[in-house]
Amino acid sequence: MSSTHANTEQYQNFFNIDLRYQHGTNNNQTGKARRRLTMIIIGRFGHTSPMIIRWLYGISQPQALVLLNKLAKEGLLEYTQTHRSPDDRLYVLTRAGALYVEEITGVPIYFRSTEQVSQRVNLSTVFHDLIVQFVILKGMHEMYFVNGQSFNGWNAFITDSEFRRIARKEDIRSVDGIVRELDNTLCAIEFEHSFKTPENRKSILLRYSEALQAGYYHKIQLFSQKMEILKDAKRINDNAIRYLAEHTRPKSQQTWLSDQQAQQLQSALIYRSKFCDELTTRFYR
């Protein structure tokens, strides 16, 4: 068995976790379902905000705060205030919360023991991470047919931190997450919040190609809050792939990408404009 195959088999541990929200037939069942799913989400993503919970369950902001604060009173969560969250709050697990999530999911939950709650998360990436969390959970819970394009959602996912623990960092570029489509296709998820230089994209594309060849995933779906960023990414990526297929590596007669690798990479890149407007509304206004 190859190392990569062995690594991707570890995806199944996370794919087996039920992450779909099932609204109960009564308040008791609904409360239990929300409690369980909220804890799993925070355990797997490392944190969440009231805005995510409000959207996911279709409840008001005060109701989301009641749910999260109740879990905090039980000793399962703690929160920190930060302007980097859209609603200025971020909830993370306590040690007891991490043990609870491990018990109900069967997978180890990383817990960073620090006195300051804010030190348990990377505050510099919180805004980006919450957007990725929203995109992944939205894809898990909704199906669409928009502008002639179908988006059937996903039935399982792996977070960026889970992926980093599975894939050796020197072998593969870290991505914002891995999702499994209904036909078992594995897709890397990447959120593009700003423009990148051509040289930067060439480096990223080469790492994507390595991951595709190794079988870590089959497609790369790029999301953004701006259509202009996705269009720019596609334009630069197209030019960069052409360059990498035509030019040789230093002190080598081989091109950076073979024709087959270039074709594989080109067809694997998908630019998802579906969420642009909603991401702008929820996170940038």
PDB file of C-alpha atoms in Angstrom:
ATOM      1  CA  MET A   1       0.000   0.000   0.000  1.00  0.00           C
ATOM      2  CA  SER A   2       1.398   3.406  -0.963  1.00  0.00           C
ATOM      3  CA  SER A   3       1.950   6.069   1.661  1.00  0.00           C
ATOM      4  CA  THR A   4      -0.520   8.399  -0.031  1.00  0.00           C
ATOM      5  CA  HIS A   5      -3.200   5.723  -0.178  1.00  0.00           C
ATOM      6  CA  ALA A   6      -2.631   5.009   3.495  1.00  0.00           C
ATOM      7  CA  ASN A   7      -2.954   8.705   4.274  1.00  0.00           C
ATOM      8  CA  THR A   8      -6.145   9.204   2.290  1.00  0.00           C
ATOM      9  CA  GLU A   9      -7.670   6.187   4.031  1.00  0.00           C
ATOM     10  CA  GLN A  10      -7.404   8.264   7.199  1.00  0.00           C
ATOM     11  CA  TYR A  11      -9.962  10.646   5.672  1.00  0.00           C
ATOM     12  CA  GLN A  12     -12.621   8.045   6.443  1.00  0.00           C
ATOM     13  CA  ASN A  13     -12.286   8.603  10.185  1.00  0.00           C
ATOM     14  CA  PHE A  14     -13.526  12.152   9.635  1.00  0.00           C
ATOM     15  CA  PHE A  15     -15.947  11.300   6.833  1.00  0.00           C
ATOM     16  CA  ASN A  16     -17.785   8.961   9.202  1.00  0.00           C
ATOM     17  CA  ILE A  17     -18.760  11.841  11.492  1.00  0.00           C
ATOM     18  CA  ASP A  18     -22.363  12.911  10.942  1.00  0.00           C
ATOM     19  CA  LEU A  19     -22.329  16.678  10.384  1.00  0.00           C
ATOM     20  CA  ARG A  20     -25.797  17.264   8.951  1.00  0.00           C
ATOM     21  CA  TYR A  21     -28.247  19.179  11.088  1.00  0.00           C
ATOM     22  CA  GLN A  22     -31.502  17.322  11.643  1.00  0.00           C
ATOM     23  CA  HIS A  23     -34.214  19.530  13.133  1.00  0.00           C
ATOM     24  CA  GLY A  24     -36.015  17.599  15.865  1.00  0.00           C
ATOM     25  CA  THR A  25     -39.758  16.906  16.072  1.00  0.00           C
ATOM     26  CA  ASN A  26     -39.898  18.693  19.425  1.00  0.00           C
ATOM     27  CA  ASN A  27     -37.886  21.278  21.360  1.00  0.00           C
ATOM     28  CA  ASN A  28     -36.032  18.633  23.367  1.00  0.00           C
ATOM     29  CA  GLN A  29     -34.802  16.791  20.273  1.00  0.00           C
ATOM     30  CA  THR A  30     -33.920  20.041  18.518  1.00  0.00           C
ATOM     31  CA  GLY A  31     -31.949  21.240  21.542  1.00  0.00           C
ATOM     32  CA  LYS A  32     -29.980  18.004  21.750  1.00  0.00           C
ATOM     33  CA  ALA A  33     -29.227  18.051  17.996  1.00  0.00           C
ATOM     34  CA  ARG A  34     -27.990  21.646  18.159  1.00  0.00           C
ATOM     35  CA  ARG A  35     -25.899  20.960  21.248  1.00  0.00           C
ATOM     36  CA  ARG A  36     -24.172  17.958  19.669  1.00  0.00           C
ATOM     37  CA  LEU A  37     -23.538  19.557  16.274  1.00  0.00           C
ATOM     38  CA  THR A  38     -22.324  22.837  17.746  1.00  0.00           C
ATOM     39  CA  MET A  39     -19.747  21.030  19.852  1.00  0.00           C
ATOM     40  CA  ILE A  40     -18.535  18.952  16.901  1.00  0.00           C
ATOM     41  CA  ILE A  41     -18.210  22.038  14.694  1.00  0.00           C
ATOM     42  CA  ILE A  42     -16.137  23.875  17.305  1.00  0.00           C
ATOM     43  CA  GLY A  43     -14.061  20.761  17.967  1.00  0.00           C
ATOM     44  CA  ARG A  44     -13.236  20.199  14.308  1.00  0.00           C
ATOM     45  CA  PHE A  45     -12.764  23.794  13.176  1.00  0.00           C
ATOM     46  CA  GLY A  46     -11.199  24.959  16.445  1.00  0.00           C
ATOM     47  CA  HIS A  47     -13.712  27.763  17.031  1.00  0.00           C
ATOM     48  CA  THR A  48     -16.947  29.318  15.830  1.00  0.00           C
ATOM     49  CA  SER A  49     -18.880  32.573  16.098  1.00  0.00           C
ATOM     50  CA  PRO A  50     -22.535  33.281  16.981  1.00  0.00           C
ATOM     51  CA  MET A  51     -23.105  34.373  13.373  1.00  0.00           C
ATOM     52  CA  ILE A  52     -22.303  30.861  12.092  1.00  0.00           C
ATOM     53  CA  ILE A  53     -24.646  29.267  14.640  1.00  0.00           C
ATOM     54  CA  ARG A  54     -27.403  31.775  13.896  1.00  0.00           C
ATOM     55  CA  TRP A  55     -27.257  31.029  10.177  1.00  0.00           C
ATOM     56  CA  LEU A  56     -26.883  27.249  10.527  1.00  0.00           C
ATOM     57  CA  TYR A  57     -29.941  26.755  12.723  1.00  0.00           C
ATOM     58  CA  GLY A  58     -32.022  29.611  11.339  1.00  0.00           C
ATOM     59  CA  ILE A  59     -32.311  31.291  14.726  1.00  0.00           C
ATOM     60  CA  SER A  60     -31.860  34.837  16.018  1.00  0.00           C
ATOM     61  CA  GLN A  61     -28.593  36.273  17.325  1.00  0.00           C
ATOM     62  CA  PRO A  62     -29.895  36.262  20.945  1.00  0.00           C
ATOM     63  CA  GLN A  63     -30.895  32.597  20.561  1.00  0.00           C
ATOM     64  CA  ALA A  64     -27.440  31.736  19.203  1.00  0.00           C
ATOM     65  CA  LEU A  65     -25.830  33.463  22.174  1.00  0.00           C
ATOM     66  CA  VAL A  66     -28.112  31.605  24.599  1.00  0.00           C
ATOM     67  CA  LEU A  67     -27.074  28.274  23.062  1.00  0.00           C
ATOM     68  CA  LEU A  68     -23.352  29.048  23.129  1.00  0.00           C
ATOM     69  CA  ASN A  69     -23.399  30.626  26.578  1.00  0.00           C
ATOM     70  CA  LYS A  70     -25.287  27.641  27.976  1.00  0.00           C
ATOM     71  CA  LEU A  71     -22.503  25.360  26.736  1.00  0.00           C
ATOM     72  CA  ALA A  72     -20.005  27.749  28.332  1.00  0.00           C
ATOM     73  CA  LYS A  73     -21.851  27.534  31.658  1.00  0.00           C
ATOM     74  CA  GLU A  74     -21.614  23.738  31.420  1.00  0.00           C
ATOM     75  CA  GLY A  75     -17.836  24.119  31.221  1.00  0.00           C
ATOM     76  CA  LEU A  76     -17.605  22.843  27.635  1.00  0.00           C
ATOM     77  CA  LEU A  77     -16.825  26.176  25.949  1.00  0.00           C
ATOM     78  CA  GLU A  78     -15.108  29.463  26.657  1.00  0.00           C
ATOM     79  CA  TYR A  79     -15.214  32.645  24.632  1.00  0.00           C
ATOM     80  CA  THR A  80     -12.960  35.540  23.829  1.00  0.00           C
ATOM     81  CA  GLN A  81     -13.829  38.931  22.429  1.00  0.00           C
ATOM     82  CA  THR A  82     -12.099  39.890  19.188  1.00  0.00           C
ATOM     83  CA  HIS A  83     -12.855  42.384  16.431  1.00  0.00           C
ATOM     84  CA  ARG A  84     -11.647  39.799  13.936  1.00  0.00           C
ATOM     85  CA  SER A  85     -14.936  37.917  14.300  1.00  0.00           C
ATOM     86  CA  PRO A  86     -17.931  39.441  12.461  1.00  0.00           C
ATOM     87  CA  ASP A  87     -19.856  39.631  15.740  1.00  0.00           C
ATOM     88  CA  ASP A  88     -16.840  40.285  17.982  1.00  0.00           C
ATOM     89  CA  ARG A  89     -16.986  36.926  19.773  1.00  0.00           C
ATOM     90  CA  LEU A  90     -15.241  33.620  19.296  1.00  0.00           C
ATOM     91  CA  TYR A  91     -16.062  30.393  21.128  1.00  0.00           C
ATOM     92  CA  VAL A  92     -13.499  27.623  21.693  1.00  0.00           C
ATOM     93  CA  LEU A  93     -13.418  24.310  23.558  1.00  0.00           C
ATOM     94  CA  THR A  94     -12.360  23.805  27.133  1.00  0.00           C
ATOM     95  CA  ARG A  95     -10.459  20.634  27.967  1.00  0.00           C
ATOM     96  CA  ALA A  96     -13.748  19.067  29.098  1.00  0.00           C
ATOM     97  CA  GLY A  97     -15.291  20.138  25.805  1.00  0.00           C
ATOM     98  CA  ALA A  98     -12.478  18.529  23.823  1.00  0.00           C
ATOM     99  CA  LEU A  99     -12.933  15.254  25.717  1.00  0.00           C
ATOM    100  CA  TYR A 100     -16.678  15.376  25.047  1.00  0.00           C
ATOM    101  CA  VAL A 101     -16.157  15.873  21.296  1.00  0.00           C
ATOM    102  CA  GLU A 102     -13.622  13.035  21.212  1.00  0.00           C
ATOM    103  CA  GLU A 103     -16.193  10.803  22.894  1.00  0.00           C
ATOM    104  CA  ILE A 104     -19.000  11.506  20.417  1.00  0.00           C
ATOM    105  CA  THR A 105     -16.849  11.554  17.255  1.00  0.00           C
ATOM    106  CA  GLY A 106     -14.239   8.883  17.944  1.00  0.00           C
ATOM    107  CA  VAL A 107     -11.426  11.100  16.624  1.00  0.00           C
ATOM    108  CA  PRO A 108      -8.725  12.883  18.649  1.00  0.00           C
ATOM    109  CA  ILE A 109      -9.335  16.592  19.202  1.00  0.00           C
ATOM    110  CA  TYR A 110      -6.295  18.826  19.535  1.00  0.00           C
ATOM    111  CA  PHE A 111      -6.464  21.015  22.646  1.00  0.00           C
ATOM    112  CA  ARG A 112      -3.964  23.755  23.344  1.00  0.00           C
ATOM    113  CA  SER A 113      -3.767  24.326  27.068  1.00  0.00           C
ATOM    114  CA  THR A 114      -3.244  28.026  27.755  1.00  0.00           C
ATOM    115  CA  GLU A 115      -4.587  30.332  30.423  1.00  0.00           C
ATOM    116  CA  GLN A 116      -5.698  32.935  27.880  1.00  0.00           C
ATOM    117  CA  VAL A 117      -8.556  31.752  25.655  1.00  0.00           C
ATOM    118  CA  SER A 118      -7.391  34.039  22.833  1.00  0.00           C
ATOM    119  CA  GLN A 119      -4.095  32.117  22.677  1.00  0.00           C
ATOM    120  CA  ARG A 120      -5.859  28.899  21.685  1.00  0.00           C
ATOM    121  CA  VAL A 121      -6.590  30.249  18.225  1.00  0.00           C
ATOM    122  CA  ASN A 122      -4.626  32.068  15.555  1.00  0.00           C
ATOM    123  CA  LEU A 123      -6.350  35.451  15.711  1.00  0.00           C
ATOM    124  CA  SER A 124      -4.612  36.646  12.545  1.00  0.00           C
ATOM    125  CA  THR A 125      -6.502  34.040  10.455  1.00  0.00           C
ATOM    126  CA  VAL A 126      -9.837  34.041  12.326  1.00  0.00           C
ATOM    127  CA  PHE A 127     -11.739  36.064   9.711  1.00  0.00           C
ATOM    128  CA  HIS A 128     -10.481  33.851   6.883  1.00  0.00           C
ATOM    129  CA  ASP A 129     -11.134  30.688   8.896  1.00  0.00           C
ATOM    130  CA  LEU A 130     -14.730  31.641   9.696  1.00  0.00           C
ATOM    131  CA  ILE A 131     -15.426  32.255   6.009  1.00  0.00           C
ATOM    132  CA  VAL A 132     -14.058  28.806   5.160  1.00  0.00           C
ATOM    133  CA  GLN A 133     -16.128  27.306   7.984  1.00  0.00           C
ATOM    134  CA  PHE A 134     -19.249  28.960   6.560  1.00  0.00           C
ATOM    135  CA  VAL A 135     -18.539  27.789   2.989  1.00  0.00           C
ATOM    136  CA  ILE A 136     -17.922  24.184   4.045  1.00  0.00           C
ATOM    137  CA  LEU A 137     -20.981  23.991   6.287  1.00  0.00           C
ATOM    138  CA  LYS A 138     -23.152  25.647   3.637  1.00  0.00           C
ATOM    139  CA  GLY A 139     -22.029  23.082   1.089  1.00  0.00           C
ATOM    140  CA  MET A 140     -22.852  20.334   3.581  1.00  0.00           C
ATOM    141  CA  HIS A 141     -26.406  21.531   4.128  1.00  0.00           C
ATOM    142  CA  GLU A 142     -27.614  22.925   0.826  1.00  0.00           C
ATOM    143  CA  MET A 143     -28.069  21.882  -2.784  1.00  0.00           C
ATOM    144  CA  TYR A 144     -28.554  24.271  -5.683  1.00  0.00           C
ATOM    145  CA  PHE A 145     -29.196  24.669  -9.378  1.00  0.00           C
ATOM    146  CA  VAL A 146     -28.204  28.206 -10.347  1.00  0.00           C
ATOM    147  CA  ASN A 147     -27.593  29.817 -13.755  1.00  0.00           C
ATOM    148  CA  GLY A 148     -27.530  26.447 -15.484  1.00  0.00           C
ATOM    149  CA  GLN A 149     -24.919  25.073 -13.080  1.00  0.00           C
ATOM    150  CA  SER A 150     -25.668  22.473 -10.456  1.00  0.00           C
ATOM    151  CA  PHE A 151     -24.002  22.518  -7.075  1.00  0.00           C
ATOM    152  CA  ASN A 152     -25.015  19.347  -5.281  1.00  0.00           C
ATOM    153  CA  GLY A 153     -23.178  20.072  -2.080  1.00  0.00           C
ATOM    154  CA  TRP A 154     -20.983  17.706  -0.135  1.00  0.00           C
ATOM    155  CA  ASN A 155     -21.554  14.833   2.253  1.00  0.00           C
ATOM    156  CA  ALA A 156     -18.308  14.941   4.267  1.00  0.00           C
ATOM    157  CA  PHE A 157     -15.298  17.151   4.862  1.00  0.00           C
ATOM    158  CA  ILE A 158     -11.877  17.499   6.440  1.00  0.00           C
ATOM    159  CA  THR A 159     -10.760  20.789   7.976  1.00  0.00           C
ATOM    160  CA  ASP A 160      -7.406  22.389   7.227  1.00  0.00           C
ATOM    161  CA  SER A 161      -5.956  21.368  10.609  1.00  0.00           C
ATOM    162  CA  GLU A 162      -7.150  17.773  10.142  1.00  0.00           C
ATOM    163  CA  PHE A 163      -5.623  17.689   6.658  1.00  0.00           C
ATOM    164  CA  ARG A 164      -2.290  18.982   7.958  1.00  0.00           C
ATOM    165  CA  ARG A 165      -2.180  16.128  10.459  1.00  0.00           C
ATOM    166  CA  ILE A 166      -2.832  13.562   7.718  1.00  0.00           C
ATOM    167  CA  ALA A 167      -0.659  14.918   4.902  1.00  0.00           C
ATOM    168  CA  ARG A 168       3.008  15.519   5.569  1.00  0.00           C
ATOM    169  CA  LYS A 169       3.667  19.229   5.167  1.00  0.00           C
ATOM    170  CA  GLU A 170       6.781  18.796   3.051  1.00  0.00           C
ATOM    171  CA  ASP A 171       4.841  16.661   0.576  1.00  0.00           C
ATOM    172  CA  ILE A 172       1.790  18.784   0.025  1.00  0.00           C
ATOM    173  CA  ARG A 173       0.493  22.339   0.116  1.00  0.00           C
ATOM    174  CA  SER A 174      -1.918  22.962   2.967  1.00  0.00           C
ATOM    175  CA  VAL A 175      -5.423  23.791   1.747  1.00  0.00           C
ATOM    176  CA  ASP A 176      -8.402  25.332   3.512  1.00  0.00           C
ATOM    177  CA  GLY A 177     -10.197  21.995   3.614  1.00  0.00           C
ATOM    178  CA  ILE A 178     -11.142  18.844   1.741  1.00  0.00           C
ATOM    179  CA  VAL A 179     -14.763  18.040   0.868  1.00  0.00           C
ATOM    180  CA  ARG A 180     -16.297  14.890  -0.579  1.00  0.00           C
ATOM    181  CA  GLU A 181     -18.885  15.274  -3.306  1.00  0.00           C
ATOM    182  CA  LEU A 182     -21.849  12.935  -3.619  1.00  0.00           C
ATOM    183  CA  ASP A 183     -20.001  10.836  -6.240  1.00  0.00           C
ATOM    184  CA  ASN A 184     -16.993  10.460  -3.846  1.00  0.00           C
ATOM    185  CA  THR A 185     -14.871  13.013  -5.708  1.00  0.00           C
ATOM    186  CA  LEU A 186     -12.476  14.706  -3.286  1.00  0.00           C
ATOM    187  CA  CYS A 187     -12.144  18.468  -3.672  1.00  0.00           C
ATOM    188  CA  ALA A 188      -9.703  20.831  -2.055  1.00  0.00           C
ATOM    189  CA  ILE A 189     -11.349  24.055  -0.893  1.00  0.00           C
ATOM    190  CA  GLU A 190      -9.457  27.333  -1.148  1.00  0.00           C
ATOM    191  CA  PHE A 191     -10.747  30.791  -0.281  1.00  0.00           C
ATOM    192  CA  GLU A 192      -9.206  33.647  -2.243  1.00  0.00           C
ATOM    193  CA  HIS A 193      -9.679  36.947  -0.411  1.00  0.00           C
ATOM    194  CA  SER A 194      -7.063  38.953  -2.313  1.00  0.00           C
ATOM    195  CA  PHE A 195      -5.166  39.134  -5.589  1.00  0.00           C
ATOM    196  CA  LYS A 196      -1.943  37.102  -5.960  1.00  0.00           C
ATOM    197  CA  THR A 197       1.118  37.697  -8.116  1.00  0.00           C
ATOM    198  CA  PRO A 198       1.908  35.397 -11.073  1.00  0.00           C
ATOM    199  CA  GLU A 199       5.045  34.086  -9.338  1.00  0.00           C
ATOM    200  CA  ASN A 200       3.066  33.258  -6.224  1.00  0.00           C
ATOM    201  CA  ARG A 201       0.459  31.406  -8.272  1.00  0.00           C
ATOM    202  CA  LYS A 202       3.107  29.386 -10.131  1.00  0.00           C
ATOM    203  CA  SER A 203       4.402  28.073  -6.813  1.00  0.00           C
ATOM    204  CA  ILE A 204       0.888  27.244  -5.619  1.00  0.00           C
ATOM    205  CA  LEU A 205       0.001  25.512  -8.894  1.00  0.00           C
ATOM    206  CA  LEU A 206       3.045  23.265  -8.711  1.00  0.00           C
ATOM    207  CA  ARG A 207       2.017  22.151  -5.221  1.00  0.00           C
ATOM    208  CA  TYR A 208      -1.533  21.551  -6.426  1.00  0.00           C
ATOM    209  CA  SER A 209      -0.152  19.395  -9.214  1.00  0.00           C
ATOM    210  CA  GLU A 210       1.892  17.319  -6.753  1.00  0.00           C
ATOM    211  CA  ALA A 211      -1.195  16.741  -4.619  1.00  0.00           C
ATOM    212  CA  LEU A 212      -3.341  15.783  -7.619  1.00  0.00           C
ATOM    213  CA  GLN A 213      -0.759  13.283  -8.818  1.00  0.00           C
ATOM    214  CA  ALA A 214      -0.439  11.827  -5.322  1.00  0.00           C
ATOM    215  CA  GLY A 215      -4.212  11.446  -5.059  1.00  0.00           C
ATOM    216  CA  TYR A 216      -4.813  13.652  -2.023  1.00  0.00           C
ATOM    217  CA  TYR A 217      -7.715  15.216  -3.940  1.00  0.00           C
ATOM    218  CA  HIS A 218      -9.137  15.290  -7.470  1.00  0.00           C
ATOM    219  CA  LYS A 219     -10.280  18.902  -7.859  1.00  0.00           C
ATOM    220  CA  ILE A 220      -9.565  22.335  -6.405  1.00  0.00           C
ATOM    221  CA  GLN A 221     -12.550  24.614  -5.860  1.00  0.00           C
ATOM    222  CA  LEU A 222     -11.708  28.288  -5.432  1.00  0.00           C
ATOM    223  CA  PHE A 223     -14.126  30.643  -3.673  1.00  0.00           C
ATOM    224  CA  SER A 224     -14.030  34.384  -3.075  1.00  0.00           C
ATOM    225  CA  GLN A 225     -16.152  37.282  -1.956  1.00  0.00           C
ATOM    226  CA  LYS A 226     -15.349  39.067  -5.219  1.00  0.00           C
ATOM    227  CA  MET A 227     -15.976  37.922  -8.781  1.00  0.00           C
ATOM    228  CA  GLU A 228     -13.022  40.076  -9.871  1.00  0.00           C
ATOM    229  CA  ILE A 229     -10.642  38.051  -7.688  1.00  0.00           C
ATOM    230  CA  LEU A 230     -11.851  34.763  -9.179  1.00  0.00           C
ATOM    231  CA  LYS A 231     -11.566  36.112 -12.725  1.00  0.00           C
ATOM    232  CA  ASP A 232      -8.057  37.375 -12.015  1.00  0.00           C
ATOM    233  CA  ALA A 233      -7.098  34.044 -10.448  1.00  0.00           C
ATOM    234  CA  LYS A 234      -8.324  32.156 -13.509  1.00  0.00           C
ATOM    235  CA  ARG A 235      -6.507  34.476 -15.919  1.00  0.00           C
ATOM    236  CA  ILE A 236      -3.195  34.242 -14.048  1.00  0.00           C
ATOM    237  CA  ASN A 237      -3.552  30.498 -13.440  1.00  0.00           C
ATOM    238  CA  ASP A 238      -4.212  29.851 -17.155  1.00  0.00           C
ATOM    239  CA  ASN A 239      -1.116  31.840 -18.125  1.00  0.00           C
ATOM    240  CA  ALA A 240       0.980  30.244 -15.388  1.00  0.00           C
ATOM    241  CA  ILE A 241       0.017  26.693 -16.368  1.00  0.00           C
ATOM    242  CA  ARG A 242       0.923  27.461 -19.971  1.00  0.00           C
ATOM    243  CA  TYR A 243       4.276  28.874 -18.848  1.00  0.00           C
ATOM    244  CA  LEU A 244       5.038  25.863 -16.609  1.00  0.00           C
ATOM    245  CA  ALA A 245       4.263  23.456 -19.458  1.00  0.00           C
ATOM    246  CA  GLU A 246       6.485  25.306 -21.923  1.00  0.00           C
ATOM    247  CA  HIS A 247       9.554  26.267 -19.859  1.00  0.00           C
ATOM    248  CA  THR A 248      12.189  23.972 -18.384  1.00  0.00           C
ATOM    249  CA  ARG A 249      13.430  23.836 -14.826  1.00  0.00           C
ATOM    250  CA  PRO A 250      16.880  25.341 -14.113  1.00  0.00           C
ATOM    251  CA  LYS A 251      19.725  22.991 -15.100  1.00  0.00           C
ATOM    252  CA  SER A 252      17.200  20.542 -16.497  1.00  0.00           C
ATOM    253  CA  GLN A 253      15.698  19.613 -19.844  1.00  0.00           C
ATOM    254  CA  GLN A 254      12.337  18.868 -18.256  1.00  0.00           C
ATOM    255  CA  THR A 255       9.488  21.333 -18.188  1.00  0.00           C
ATOM    256  CA  TRP A 256       7.973  22.293 -14.856  1.00  0.00           C
ATOM    257  CA  LEU A 257       4.816  20.424 -15.875  1.00  0.00           C
ATOM    258  CA  SER A 258       4.367  17.733 -18.494  1.00  0.00           C
ATOM    259  CA  ASP A 259       1.524  18.169 -20.969  1.00  0.00           C
ATOM    260  CA  GLN A 260      -0.456  15.545 -19.079  1.00  0.00           C
ATOM    261  CA  GLN A 261       0.141  17.240 -15.735  1.00  0.00           C
ATOM    262  CA  ALA A 262      -0.801  20.620 -17.167  1.00  0.00           C
ATOM    263  CA  GLN A 263      -4.012  19.219 -18.605  1.00  0.00           C
ATOM    264  CA  GLN A 264      -4.850  17.496 -15.323  1.00  0.00           C
ATOM    265  CA  LEU A 265      -4.257  20.688 -13.369  1.00  0.00           C
ATOM    266  CA  GLN A 266      -6.218  22.853 -15.789  1.00  0.00           C
ATOM    267  CA  SER A 267      -9.279  20.611 -15.650  1.00  0.00           C
ATOM    268  CA  ALA A 268      -9.078  20.265 -11.848  1.00  0.00           C
ATOM    269  CA  LEU A 269      -9.362  23.995 -11.118  1.00  0.00           C
ATOM    270  CA  ILE A 270     -12.948  25.144 -10.527  1.00  0.00           C
ATOM    271  CA  TYR A 271     -13.874  28.764  -9.848  1.00  0.00           C
ATOM    272  CA  ARG A 272     -17.015  28.958  -7.715  1.00  0.00           C
ATOM    273  CA  SER A 273     -18.790  32.304  -8.044  1.00  0.00           C
ATOM    274  CA  LYS A 274     -21.961  31.024  -6.361  1.00  0.00           C
ATOM    275  CA  PHE A 275     -21.141  32.393  -2.902  1.00  0.00           C
ATOM    276  CA  CYS A 276     -19.634  35.785  -3.845  1.00  0.00           C
ATOM    277  CA  ASP A 277     -22.655  37.922  -3.021  1.00  0.00           C
ATOM    278  CA  GLU A 278     -23.539  36.091   0.176  1.00  0.00           C
ATOM    279  CA  LEU A 279     -19.961  36.156   1.457  1.00  0.00           C
ATOM    280  CA  THR A 280     -19.781  39.883   0.796  1.00  0.00           C
ATOM    281  CA  THR A 281     -23.075  40.463   2.619  1.00  0.00           C
ATOM    282  CA  ARG A 282     -22.253  38.295   5.637  1.00  0.00           C
ATOM    283  CA  PHE A 283     -18.587  39.079   6.149  1.00  0.00           C
ATOM    284  CA  TYR A 284     -17.675  42.330   4.405  1.00  0.00           C
ATOM    285  CA  ARG A 285     -20.586  44.650   5.235  1.00  0.00           C
TER     286      ARG A 285
END
